[in-house]
Coordinates of C-alpha atoms in Angstrom, one line a residue:
M819 CA -7.2 6.0 46.7
R820 CA -9.4 5.9 43.3
K821 CA -13.0 7.0 43.0
T822 CA -13.4 3.0 42.1
A823 CA -12.2 1.8 45.9
W824 CA -15.0 4.1 47.0
A825 CA -17.6 1.7 45.4
A826 CA -18.7 0.1 49.3
L827 CA -18.9 3.2 50.6
V828 CA -21.4 4.9 47.9
A829 CA -23.4 2.0 48.2
S830 CA -23.9 2.0 51.7
A831 CA -23.9 6.2 51.8
L832 CA -23.1 8.2 54.8
L833 CA -25.2 7.2 58.4
L834 CA -25.5 10.3 60.2
G835 CA -26.2 10.0 64.2
G836 CA -25.8 12.1 67.3
G837 CA -23.6 10.9 70.3
A838 CA -24.0 10.6 74.1
C839 CA -22.6 13.6 76.0
G840 CA -21.5 14.0 79.6
G841 CA -18.5 14.8 81.8
D842 CA -16.9 17.9 82.7
D843 CA -13.4 18.8 84.0
G844 CA -13.9 19.7 87.3
A845 CA -13.4 22.8 88.8
P846 CA -11.1 25.3 87.2
D847 CA -7.9 26.8 88.8
D848 CA -8.7 29.7 91.1
N849 CA -5.2 31.5 89.5
P850 CA -5.0 30.2 85.9
S851 CA -1.6 30.8 84.6
P852 CA -1.8 32.6 80.7
D853 CA -0.1 29.7 79.8
A854 CA -3.2 27.7 79.9
G855 CA -2.0 25.0 82.4
T856 CA 1.5 24.7 81.5
A857 CA 3.0 24.5 85.0
T858 CA 1.0 22.2 87.6
D859 CA 0.2 23.1 91.1
A860 CA 2.4 21.4 93.7
G861 CA 1.0 18.0 94.7
T862 CA -1.4 18.3 91.8
K863 CA -1.6 15.8 88.9
L864 CA -4.0 17.4 86.1
P865 CA -5.5 15.1 83.4
A866 CA -3.7 15.2 80.1
E867 CA -5.2 18.1 77.7
E868 CA -4.2 18.9 74.2
G869 CA -5.1 22.2 72.4
R870 CA -5.1 21.3 68.7
A871 CA -7.0 24.5 67.3
L872 CA -8.4 27.8 68.4
S873 CA -10.5 31.0 67.0
V874 CA -11.3 34.3 68.2
S875 CA -14.6 34.3 70.2
N876 CA -16.4 37.0 72.2
G877 CA -13.3 39.0 73.0
G878 CA -11.3 36.0 73.9
L879 CA -10.2 32.8 72.6
I880 CA -11.8 29.3 71.9
V881 CA -9.2 26.9 72.2
V882 CA -10.7 23.0 71.4
G883 CA -8.5 19.8 71.4
S884 CA -9.2 16.7 74.1
T885 CA -9.1 15.8 77.4
E886 CA -8.7 12.8 79.5
A887 CA -10.4 14.2 82.5
N888 CA -12.7 11.0 82.4
L889 CA -10.4 8.6 81.0
A890 CA -11.5 5.9 83.4
T891 CA -15.3 6.0 82.4
T892 CA -15.6 7.2 78.6
G893 CA -11.9 7.7 77.6
V894 CA -10.3 10.7 75.7
D895 CA -13.2 13.3 75.1
L896 CA -13.8 16.4 73.0
L897 CA -12.5 19.4 74.8
V898 CA -13.2 23.1 74.5
R899 CA -12.5 25.8 76.5
R900 CA -12.8 29.8 76.3
Y901 CA -10.3 32.2 77.7
T902 CA -10.0 35.8 78.3
A903 CA -7.4 38.1 76.2
S904 CA -5.2 38.1 78.8
G905 CA -5.2 33.8 78.8
E906 CA -7.5 33.5 81.9
V907 CA -10.3 30.7 81.7
D908 CA -13.5 32.3 81.0
T909 CA -15.8 30.4 83.4
S910 CA -18.9 32.6 82.2
F911 CA -18.5 29.9 79.5
G912 CA -19.7 26.4 79.7
T913 CA -19.1 24.6 83.1
Q914 CA -16.6 26.7 84.6
G915 CA -15.0 27.9 81.4
S916 CA -15.0 24.3 79.6
V917 CA -17.2 21.8 77.5
V918 CA -16.2 18.2 77.5
L919 CA -18.2 16.0 75.5
D920 CA -18.2 12.1 74.7
F921 CA -19.6 10.8 71.7
D922 CA -20.9 7.2 72.8
G923 CA -18.9 5.8 75.2
P924 CA -17.8 3.6 76.7
A925 CA -13.9 3.6 77.6
K926 CA -13.5 0.1 76.7
G927 CA -14.8 -0.9 73.3
P928 CA -17.0 -3.9 72.3
I929 CA -14.7 -5.0 69.5
S930 CA -11.1 -5.1 71.0
G931 CA -12.1 -5.3 74.8
Q932 CA -9.2 -2.5 74.8
R933 CA -9.3 1.3 75.3
E934 CA -10.4 2.9 72.0
Q935 CA -12.9 5.3 72.8
D936 CA -11.4 8.4 71.5
D937 CA -13.2 11.9 70.9
R938 CA -11.1 14.8 69.7
A939 CA -11.7 18.2 68.4
D940 CA -9.3 19.2 65.5
T941 CA -11.0 22.3 64.5
V942 CA -13.3 25.5 65.1
A943 CA -15.1 27.9 63.7
V944 CA -16.9 31.2 65.4
L945 CA -20.2 32.1 63.5
A946 CA -21.3 35.6 62.9
D947 CA -23.7 35.2 65.7
G948 CA -21.4 33.8 68.2
S949 CA -22.3 30.1 68.1
I950 CA -19.5 28.0 67.7
L951 CA -18.8 24.8 65.3
V952 CA -16.4 22.3 66.6
A953 CA -15.4 19.2 64.8
G954 CA -13.0 16.4 64.6
F955 CA -13.3 12.6 65.2
A956 CA -15.2 10.3 67.3
R957 CA -13.4 7.0 67.8
G958 CA -15.4 3.7 69.5
G959 CA -18.5 3.3 71.0
N960 CA -21.2 1.0 71.1
K961 CA -21.7 0.1 67.4
T962 CA -18.1 0.5 66.0
D963 CA -14.3 1.3 66.5
S964 CA -13.8 3.2 63.6
R965 CA -13.2 7.2 63.5
D966 CA -16.0 8.9 62.4
F967 CA -16.6 12.5 61.5
A968 CA -17.7 14.5 64.9
V969 CA -19.6 17.9 64.4
V970 CA -20.9 20.1 67.6
K971 CA -22.6 23.5 67.3
L972 CA -22.3 25.2 70.8
Q973 CA -24.5 28.2 71.8
P974 CA -22.2 31.4 72.5
N975 CA -22.3 30.6 76.1
G976 CA -21.1 27.1 75.8
Q977 CA -24.6 25.1 75.7
L978 CA -25.5 22.7 73.3
D979 CA -27.4 24.2 70.4
T980 CA -30.2 21.6 70.0
S981 CA -31.5 22.9 67.2
F982 CA -28.7 21.4 65.3
N983 CA -29.4 17.6 64.8
K984 CA -31.7 17.6 67.5
N985 CA -29.2 17.7 70.5
G986 CA -26.2 19.8 69.3
R987 CA -24.1 17.2 68.1
S988 CA -23.5 14.9 65.1
R989 CA -21.3 11.6 64.0
L990 CA -21.2 10.7 60.6
H991 CA -20.0 7.1 60.1
F992 CA -18.5 6.0 56.8
G993 CA -19.8 2.8 55.4
E994 CA -22.2 -0.2 56.8
E995 CA -23.3 0.1 60.4
N996 CA -21.1 -1.6 62.7
S997 CA -18.2 -1.6 59.8
V998 CA -14.5 -0.5 60.5
N999 CA -13.7 -0.2 56.9
F1000 CA -13.1 3.8 56.6
V1001 CA -11.6 6.2 59.4
G1002 CA -11.1 9.9 58.9
T1003 CA -11.3 13.0 60.8
V1004 CA -12.2 16.9 60.2
R1005 CA -9.7 19.3 60.1
G1006 CA -11.5 22.6 58.9
I1007 CA -14.7 24.4 58.8
L1008 CA -15.7 26.8 56.3
P1009 CA -19.5 28.4 57.1
L1010 CA -21.3 30.0 54.1
A1011 CA -23.4 33.1 54.2
D1012 CA -27.0 31.1 54.2
G1013 CA -26.0 29.2 57.0
R1014 CA -25.0 25.8 55.9
F1015 CA -21.2 24.9 56.0
Y1016 CA -18.6 22.9 54.9
V1017 CA -16.1 20.4 56.9
G1018 CA -13.0 19.0 55.4
G1019 CA -10.4 16.5 56.4
F1020 CA -9.7 13.2 55.2
L1021 CA -11.1 9.6 55.2
T1022 CA -8.8 6.7 54.7
K1023 CA -9.5 2.8 54.5
S1024 CA -8.9 1.3 57.8
D1025 CA -5.1 0.3 57.1
G1026 CA -4.3 3.7 57.0
L1027 CA -1.7 3.9 54.1
D1028 CA -3.7 6.1 51.5
E1029 CA -5.6 9.4 52.8
D1030 CA -7.8 11.1 50.4
F1031 CA -9.3 14.8 50.5
A1032 CA -12.8 14.6 52.0
L1033 CA -15.4 17.4 51.7
I1034 CA -19.0 17.5 53.4
R1035 CA -21.8 19.7 53.3
Y1036 CA -24.2 20.4 56.0
N1037 CA -27.5 22.4 56.2
A1038 CA -27.7 24.8 58.9
D1039 CA -30.0 22.5 60.9
G1040 CA -26.7 19.7 61.2
S1041 CA -28.7 17.4 58.3
L1042 CA -26.6 16.5 55.5
D1043 CA -26.9 18.5 52.4
T1044 CA -27.9 15.9 49.7
T1045 CA -27.9 18.3 46.9
F1046 CA -24.6 18.4 46.9
K1047 CA -23.5 15.4 44.8
S1048 CA -20.5 13.8 43.2
A1049 CA -19.9 11.0 40.9
G1050 CA -18.5 8.2 43.1
S1051 CA -18.8 9.7 46.5
P1052 CA -22.1 9.2 48.6
S1053 CA -24.7 12.3 48.3
G1054 CA -23.4 15.0 50.6
S1055 CA -19.8 14.7 50.0
W1056 CA -17.4 14.9 47.8
I1057 CA -14.0 12.6 48.3
G1058 CA -11.3 12.7 46.0
G1059 CA -7.7 11.3 45.9
A1060 CA -5.2 9.3 43.4
Y1061 CA -3.0 12.5 43.5
T1062 CA -0.5 11.4 46.3
N1063 CA -0.6 8.9 49.7
A1064 CA -1.6 11.7 51.8
E1065 CA -4.2 14.2 51.0
S1066 CA -6.4 16.4 53.9
V1067 CA -8.1 19.2 53.8
Q1068 CA -5.8 21.7 55.8
G1069 CA -7.3 24.7 54.2
M1070 CA -10.7 26.1 52.3
V1071 CA -11.1 29.0 50.2
L1072 CA -14.1 30.3 49.0
Q1073 CA -14.3 31.7 45.3
G1074 CA -17.6 32.6 44.5
S1075 CA -19.9 29.2 44.9
S1076 CA -17.1 27.2 44.6
V1077 CA -14.3 25.9 47.1
V1078 CA -10.7 25.4 47.0
L1079 CA -9.4 22.6 49.3
G1080 CA -5.6 22.5 49.8
G1081 CA -3.2 20.2 52.0
G1082 CA -1.2 17.0 51.8
D1083 CA 1.7 15.6 50.1
H1084 CA 3.1 18.1 47.3
F1085 CA 1.0 20.6 48.4
A1086 CA -2.3 19.4 46.3
A1087 CA -5.0 21.9 46.0
V1088 CA -8.3 21.0 44.3
R1089 CA -11.4 23.2 43.7
I1090 CA -15.1 22.0 43.9
T1091 CA -18.1 23.3 42.4
S1092 CA -21.3 24.4 44.7
S1093 CA -22.8 21.3 43.0
G1094 CA -20.2 18.5 44.4
S1095 CA -18.3 18.3 41.0
Q1096 CA -14.3 19.0 40.4
D1097 CA -13.7 22.5 38.5
M1098 CA -11.0 20.7 36.0
T1099 CA -10.2 23.9 34.7
F1100 CA -8.4 24.6 37.8
G1101 CA -4.5 24.1 38.0
T1102 CA -3.6 21.5 35.9
G1103 CA -5.8 19.0 34.5
G1104 CA -8.1 19.9 37.9
L1105 CA -5.2 19.7 40.4
A1106 CA -2.3 22.6 41.5
R1107 CA 0.7 20.9 42.9
S1108 CA 4.3 21.8 43.6
E1109 CA 6.8 18.6 44.0
D1110 CA 7.9 17.5 47.5
G1111 CA 6.6 18.4 51.0
Q1112 CA 3.7 18.3 52.9
A1113 CA 1.2 21.3 53.0
H1114 CA -0.5 21.6 56.4
A1115 CA -2.4 25.1 56.5
M1116 CA -3.7 27.1 53.2
V1117 CA -5.4 30.9 53.4
A1118 CA -6.5 33.2 50.4
R1119 CA -4.0 35.9 49.5
P1120 CA -4.8 39.3 49.2
N1121 CA -4.6 39.2 45.3
G1122 CA -7.3 36.6 44.9
G1123 CA -4.8 33.7 44.7
L1124 CA -3.5 31.3 47.7
L1125 CA -0.8 30.4 49.9
L1126 CA -0.4 26.8 51.1
A1127 CA 2.3 26.1 54.2
G1128 CA 4.4 23.4 55.1
E1129 CA 7.5 21.3 55.2
R1130 CA 10.0 19.8 53.3
Q1131 CA 12.4 17.2 55.0
D1132 CA 15.9 15.9 54.1
V1133 CA 16.9 19.3 52.5
K1134 CA 20.7 19.6 52.4
V1135 CA 21.8 22.7 54.3
G1136 CA 25.5 23.0 54.8
G1137 CA 25.8 19.4 54.1
E1138 CA 23.3 17.9 56.3
A1139 CA 19.4 17.0 56.1
H1140 CA 17.1 19.3 57.8
G1141 CA 13.2 20.0 57.4
V1142 CA 12.7 23.5 56.4
L1143 CA 9.5 25.4 56.1
K1144 CA 8.2 25.3 52.6
L1145 CA 5.6 28.4 51.2
V1146 CA 3.7 27.8 47.8
A1147 CA 1.5 30.5 46.4
Y1148 CA -0.9 29.7 43.4
T1149 CA -2.8 32.2 41.6
A1150 CA -6.4 32.0 42.3
D1151 CA -6.8 29.3 38.8
G1152 CA -4.1 27.1 41.0
K1153 CA -1.3 27.9 38.5
P1154 CA 2.3 28.7 40.0
D1155 CA 2.6 32.2 41.2
V1156 CA 6.0 33.2 40.3
T1157 CA 5.7 36.7 41.6
F1158 CA 6.2 34.8 45.0
G1159 CA 9.0 32.7 43.9
P1160 CA 10.6 30.4 41.3
A1161 CA 7.8 28.3 40.5
G1162 CA 5.7 29.8 43.5
V1163 CA 7.9 28.2 46.0
R1164 CA 10.0 29.8 49.1
E1165 CA 11.9 27.6 51.0
L1166 CA 13.9 29.0 54.5
T1167 CA 17.3 27.4 54.7
A1168 CA 18.6 30.5 57.0
P1169 CA 19.5 31.6 59.6
V1170 CA 20.3 28.4 61.4
G1171 CA 17.5 29.1 63.4
V1172 CA 14.6 28.4 60.6
L1173 CA 16.1 25.0 60.3
D1174 CA 14.6 21.4 61.6
V1175 CA 10.5 22.1 61.2
V1176 CA 8.8 19.1 61.7
D1177 CA 5.3 20.5 61.9
V1178 CA 2.9 23.6 60.6
S1179 CA 0.1 24.2 62.3
G1180 CA -1.1 28.0 61.7
L1181 CA -1.0 30.4 59.1
R1182 CA -2.6 33.7 58.9
I1183 CA -2.1 36.9 56.6
Q1184 CA -1.7 40.1 58.6
A1185 CA -3.9 43.3 57.4
D1186 CA -0.8 44.7 56.0
G1187 CA 0.0 41.7 54.2
K1188 CA 2.7 39.8 56.5
I1189 CA 2.4 36.3 56.7
L1190 CA 2.3 34.5 60.0
V1191 CA 3.5 30.8 60.4
F1192 CA 3.3 28.8 63.7
A1193 CA 5.4 25.5 63.6
D1194 CA 6.9 22.9 65.8
V1195 CA 10.5 23.3 65.0
Y1196 CA 12.2 19.9 66.4
A1197 CA 10.0 20.0 69.5
K1198 CA 9.9 23.9 70.3
P1199 CA 7.0 25.9 69.3
V1200 CA 7.9 29.0 66.8
L1201 CA 6.3 31.6 64.9
F1202 CA 7.6 33.2 62.2
R1203 CA 7.0 36.2 60.4
L1204 CA 7.5 36.8 56.9
L1205 CA 7.5 39.5 54.7
A1206 CA 4.6 39.7 52.0
N1207 CA 7.3 38.4 49.6
G1208 CA 8.2 35.5 51.4
D1209 CA 11.3 36.6 53.2
L1210 CA 11.8 36.8 57.4
D1211 CA 10.7 39.9 58.8
T1212 CA 13.9 40.5 60.9
S1213 CA 11.7 43.1 62.7
F1214 CA 9.9 40.9 64.4
G1215 CA 11.1 39.0 67.6
T1216 CA 14.7 37.8 66.8
D1217 CA 15.6 37.2 63.1
G1218 CA 11.8 37.1 62.2
M1219 CA 10.9 34.4 65.1
V1220 CA 9.5 34.3 68.5
R1221 CA 10.3 31.2 70.6
W1222 CA 9.0 30.0 73.8
P1223 CA 11.9 27.6 74.8
E1224 CA 10.6 26.9 78.2
T1225 CA 7.8 24.6 76.5
Q1226 CA 8.0 21.2 74.7
L1227 CA 6.1 20.2 71.8
A1228 CA 5.7 16.5 71.1
V1229 CA 7.8 15.2 68.0
P1230 CA 5.3 13.3 65.8
L1231 CA 6.5 9.4 64.7
F1232 CA 5.3 10.0 61.4
I1233 CA 4.6 13.5 59.8
R1234 CA 1.4 13.8 58.2
S1235 CA -1.2 16.7 58.0
T1236 CA -2.0 18.1 61.3
T1237 CA -4.6 19.7 62.9
G1238 CA -5.4 23.2 63.0
P1239 CA -5.3 26.3 62.8
K1240 CA -3.4 26.7 66.0
L1241 CA -3.1 30.6 65.2
A1242 CA -5.6 33.4 65.8
I1243 CA -4.8 37.1 65.7
L1244 CA -6.5 39.0 68.3
G1245 CA -6.4 42.8 68.2
D1246 CA -2.7 43.5 67.8
K1247 CA -1.6 39.8 69.1
A1248 CA -0.8 36.8 67.6
F1249 CA -2.0 33.5 70.0
V1250 CA -0.9 30.0 69.5
T1251 CA -1.9 27.1 71.1
D1252 CA -0.6 23.1 71.5
A1253 CA 0.1 20.4 73.6
N1254 CA 3.4 21.3 76.0
I1255 CA 4.9 18.3 77.4
Y1256 CA 7.4 20.3 79.3
S1257 CA 8.2 20.0 83.3
P1258 CA 10.9 21.2 85.3
G1259 CA 14.0 19.7 84.3
F1260 CA 13.4 19.6 80.8
F1261 CA 12.5 15.7 80.9
P1262 CA 8.6 15.7 79.4
S1263 CA 5.8 15.1 81.8
E1264 CA 3.6 12.2 82.0
N1265 CA 0.7 14.6 80.9
A1266 CA 0.4 17.2 78.0
Y1267 CA -1.2 20.1 79.1
V1268 CA -3.1 22.7 76.9
L1269 CA -0.4 25.5 75.8
L1270 CA -1.4 28.8 75.0
K1271 CA 1.0 31.5 74.0
S1272 CA 1.0 35.4 72.5
T1273 CA 2.9 37.9 71.6
G1274 CA 2.7 40.9 70.3
L1275 CA 2.4 42.2 66.5

């Protein structure tokens, strides 16, 4: 979507508000499983929940996502839950281990009359003081059914931090009040040393046909940082596209005072200065890209460069089309890092177990330079470990992969940029989260449950 398409958005600016809060997810399981609820108790039907991102917090893990605990009253609500390092719910956090937030219910919206109230957390960051930033989207409510950027700040104990936007949460609407012209969500949070922070994700017209990078900078108190300006975008934001049909901020890397955004079709990446302008010296004409495939995650490399992970579909292997894991390395200036592979690219096509990647939702580089990638491999969660040069580390798991075959993930109808990160390292273990739809008998359960798994490194 080109800058000229945002004229109406610029004219109406951004509307920053709060949101109602209510509900909890009831009493915790007295004997929580290390699986975080993969198996249900006999005779008990638990509300559907999804784990969509996680981070290390207070020696344990914060998992964020969504829950249908209050579906009849407030629709799908934002979920934040803390687990101990052993996988048990940390009942000292929030209300018996969980925080459930609703942004401006009700369950049935005023526009369509149907259930359209969905709030969801898609990313999380834990700050140096232990406080927690959670972000995603709020959809529906009393004034609109569009998807707005939603950000929540919690104290380390899970209570809302009311110094943040006066009530601990903010909702950023794009366009005029009551309009449904724009929808978006936050996919990443990047805290800055002075307390300000970036959130990045995507923004699209309501037809959903074209997704563009969206970057917002907030002050520490939750207000928009209006010193961050970009021509053609509302104050406090940088919105850019026209590179591909689907760009989404799936990772952010700080380079001095500038920030690199990466994700979406063709492994696109751009660099934005602290004032809000695009750095046209980055990549080629301001854009780094690798033809074909879609990036779902980006991290900084130890050498100062960038690493993006995702998938490329319809790759012929043995005469058949498969989805394969694709890694792309750029230098710090957005040029292909040919020391990593031809044109900076590595794709895994062997052994057979690496094929049929449909989603990538986690990317981390260990202290020793080895690369961890968490992926949905045709509805099964798989953690890959690669050497620094992109080869599979065959000393890890089986052939460089750890699998959890007793779990089942949803296969997306359309392969689009995902949430995350769903991978975190705590001590000598890697943890992953997702939505598990497994049930005994190998048929999908009616409800998804939070998946939390770990493996030694």
